[in-house]
Amino acid sequence: MWKSKAFASIVQAKTIRSKGVVPAALAAALTGPLAYSMLERWEGNVLRVYHDNLADIPTWCAGQTQGSKPGPVGTALTSDFCANVNKTILLEYGYSVLECANWDHLSPNRLVALTIFAINVGKDGACKSQAMVNINRGRIVEGCTLIAYKPTGAPNWSLADGKYVQGLHNRRKAEMTLCMKGLT
């Protein structure tokens, strides 16, 4: 069965070098039902290797394109296989978010929202975003809002090939809403 080398090191990682032990609630959130449902809602979960027309590359499970390809386009995959792949994706991107986030301003929901955001825009894109900068400064509402909207009110992070995509904006709004969940 496919497992990336990163999977073993991520699963064993119980600390972030510069920050210490990851709080249990945050670690659990990365592989909980909410994280899986958000990932599959926005990335899909295709149980075969298929050709992604946008990226022009072989893709499988919840939008995976990197690592050892499990076979040629058309190869059928099992649910268990994709569950392992998707867990690896959530942990990899979640730990990247944990590395760049101020944990004092994270909740399990916020971590899941930022992880799903990072899976789509990239680790650097998420970590260097004004959304993360504001969240790290304790400006949670502003930071979460910047996931979906620019300060002008225009959609943020909602372009593909320079064109507005309503589906991306819908995703950003869902990430924003989850990011703010639990605020009073």
Coordinates of C-alpha atoms in Angstrom, one line a residue:
M1 CA 0.0 0.0 0.0
W2 CA 1.2 3.5 -0.8
K3 CA 2.6 5.6 2.0
S4 CA 4.9 8.5 1.5
K5 CA 8.1 8.9 3.5
A6 CA 6.6 12.2 4.8
F7 CA 3.6 10.3 6.3
A8 CA 5.8 8.3 8.7
S9 CA 7.7 11.4 9.9
I10 CA 4.5 13.5 10.2
V11 CA 2.6 10.9 12.1
Q12 CA 5.5 10.5 14.5
A13 CA 6.0 14.3 14.9
K14 CA 4.6 15.2 18.3
T15 CA 6.4 18.5 18.5
I16 CA 7.1 21.5 16.3
R17 CA 10.8 22.2 16.7
S18 CA 10.5 25.9 17.8
K19 CA 7.2 25.6 19.6
G20 CA 7.1 22.3 21.5
V21 CA 4.3 19.8 21.9
V22 CA 1.2 20.3 19.8
P23 CA -1.9 20.7 22.0
A24 CA -4.0 17.5 21.8
A25 CA -7.1 19.3 20.6
L26 CA -5.2 20.8 17.6
A27 CA -3.5 17.5 16.7
A28 CA -6.8 15.6 16.9
A29 CA -8.6 18.2 14.7
L30 CA -6.2 17.5 11.8
T31 CA -7.5 13.9 11.4
G32 CA -11.0 14.3 12.8
P33 CA -14.3 14.0 10.9
L34 CA -14.5 17.8 10.2
A35 CA -11.1 17.9 8.5
Y36 CA -12.0 14.9 6.3
S37 CA -15.4 16.2 5.4
M38 CA -14.0 19.7 4.5
L39 CA -11.2 18.1 2.4
E40 CA -13.5 15.8 0.5
R41 CA -16.1 18.5 0.0
W42 CA -13.7 20.9 -1.6
E43 CA -11.2 18.5 -3.2
G44 CA -13.4 15.6 -3.9
N45 CA -12.2 12.0 -3.3
V46 CA -11.8 10.1 -6.5
L47 CA -11.0 6.4 -6.1
R48 CA -8.9 6.2 -9.3
V49 CA -6.0 8.0 -10.9
Y50 CA -7.3 10.6 -13.3
H51 CA -6.0 13.3 -15.5
D52 CA -6.6 16.7 -14.0
N53 CA -7.3 19.0 -16.9
L54 CA -6.6 22.2 -15.0
A55 CA -3.2 21.1 -13.7
D56 CA -2.5 18.8 -16.7
I57 CA -1.2 16.1 -14.4
P58 CA -2.2 12.7 -12.9
T59 CA -4.3 13.2 -9.8
W60 CA -5.9 10.8 -7.2
C61 CA -7.9 10.7 -4.0
A62 CA -8.5 14.2 -2.6
G63 CA -6.6 16.1 -5.3
Q64 CA -3.2 14.5 -4.6
T65 CA -0.6 15.2 -7.3
Q66 CA 2.7 14.7 -5.5
G67 CA 4.6 11.6 -4.3
S68 CA 4.6 8.2 -5.7
K69 CA 1.8 7.9 -8.3
P70 CA -0.2 4.8 -7.5
G71 CA -0.4 3.7 -11.1
P72 CA -1.2 5.0 -14.6
V73 CA -4.3 7.1 -15.3
G74 CA -7.4 4.9 -14.9
T75 CA -5.9 2.8 -12.0
A76 CA -8.7 2.0 -9.5
L77 CA -8.0 2.8 -5.8
T78 CA -9.6 1.6 -2.6
S79 CA -11.3 3.7 0.1
D80 CA -8.6 2.6 2.6
F81 CA -5.9 3.7 0.2
C82 CA -7.4 7.2 -0.2
A83 CA -8.1 7.5 3.5
N84 CA -4.4 7.1 4.1
V85 CA -3.4 9.5 1.4
N86 CA -5.9 12.1 2.6
K87 CA -4.7 11.7 6.2
T88 CA -1.2 12.3 5.0
I89 CA -2.3 15.5 3.2
L90 CA -4.2 16.8 6.2
L91 CA -1.2 16.2 8.5
E92 CA 1.4 17.6 6.2
Y93 CA -0.4 20.8 5.5
G94 CA -1.8 21.0 9.1
Y95 CA 1.7 20.8 10.6
S96 CA 2.9 23.5 8.1
V97 CA 0.1 25.8 9.4
L98 CA 1.1 24.9 13.0
E99 CA 4.7 26.0 12.2
C100 CA 3.6 29.4 11.0
A101 CA 0.6 30.1 13.3
N102 CA 0.5 31.6 16.7
W103 CA -1.1 28.8 18.7
D104 CA -2.7 31.2 21.1
H105 CA -5.0 32.3 18.3
L106 CA -5.9 28.8 17.0
S107 CA -8.9 26.7 17.8
P108 CA -9.5 23.3 16.3
N109 CA -12.0 24.8 13.8
R110 CA -9.6 27.6 12.8
L111 CA -6.7 25.1 12.3
V112 CA -8.9 22.9 10.0
A113 CA -10.0 26.0 8.0
L114 CA -6.4 27.2 7.6
T115 CA -5.3 23.7 6.7
I116 CA -7.9 23.3 4.0
F117 CA -7.0 26.8 2.8
A118 CA -3.3 25.8 2.6
I119 CA -4.0 22.6 0.7
N120 CA -5.6 24.8 -2.0
V121 CA -3.3 27.9 -2.1
G122 CA -0.1 26.2 -0.9
K123 CA 1.8 26.2 2.3
D124 CA 3.7 29.4 1.6
G125 CA 0.6 31.1 0.2
A126 CA -1.3 30.4 3.4
C127 CA 1.5 31.1 5.8
K128 CA 2.5 34.4 4.2
S129 CA -1.0 35.5 3.6
Q130 CA -2.4 38.6 5.3
A131 CA -5.1 36.3 6.7
M132 CA -2.4 34.5 8.7
V133 CA -0.6 37.7 9.6
N134 CA -3.7 39.1 11.1
I135 CA -4.7 35.9 12.9
N136 CA -1.2 35.7 14.4
R137 CA -1.6 39.2 15.7
G138 CA -4.9 38.3 17.4
R139 CA -7.1 40.0 14.8
I140 CA -9.1 36.9 14.2
V141 CA -12.2 38.4 12.5
E142 CA -10.0 40.5 10.2
G143 CA -7.7 37.5 9.4
C144 CA -10.6 35.1 8.8
T145 CA -12.3 37.6 6.6
L146 CA -9.2 38.0 4.5
I147 CA -9.4 34.4 3.5
A148 CA -12.5 35.2 1.4
Y149 CA -12.4 39.0 1.0
K150 CA -9.9 41.7 0.2
P151 CA -10.0 44.9 2.4
T152 CA -12.0 46.4 -0.5
G153 CA -14.7 43.8 -0.1
A154 CA -13.8 42.1 -3.4
P155 CA -13.3 38.3 -3.4
N156 CA -9.9 37.1 -2.3
W157 CA -8.1 33.9 -3.3
S158 CA -10.8 33.2 -5.9
L159 CA -8.9 33.3 -9.2
A160 CA -7.7 30.5 -11.4
D161 CA -5.6 31.4 -14.4
G162 CA -6.4 35.1 -13.7
K163 CA -10.2 34.5 -13.9
Y164 CA -12.7 34.7 -11.1
V165 CA -14.2 31.3 -10.2
Q166 CA -17.4 31.2 -8.1
G167 CA -16.5 27.7 -6.8
L168 CA -13.3 29.0 -5.3
H169 CA -15.0 31.9 -3.7
N170 CA -17.6 29.5 -2.2
R171 CA -14.7 27.5 -0.8
R172 CA -13.1 30.7 0.6
K173 CA -16.4 31.7 2.3
A174 CA -16.7 28.2 3.9
E175 CA -13.1 28.4 5.1
M176 CA -13.8 31.9 6.5
T177 CA -17.0 30.8 8.3
L178 CA -15.2 27.8 9.9
C179 CA -12.3 30.1 10.8
M180 CA -14.6 32.4 12.7
K181 CA -16.8 29.6 14.3
G182 CA -17.0 29.9 18.1
L183 CA -16.2 33.7 18.2
T184 CA -18.5 35.7 20.4

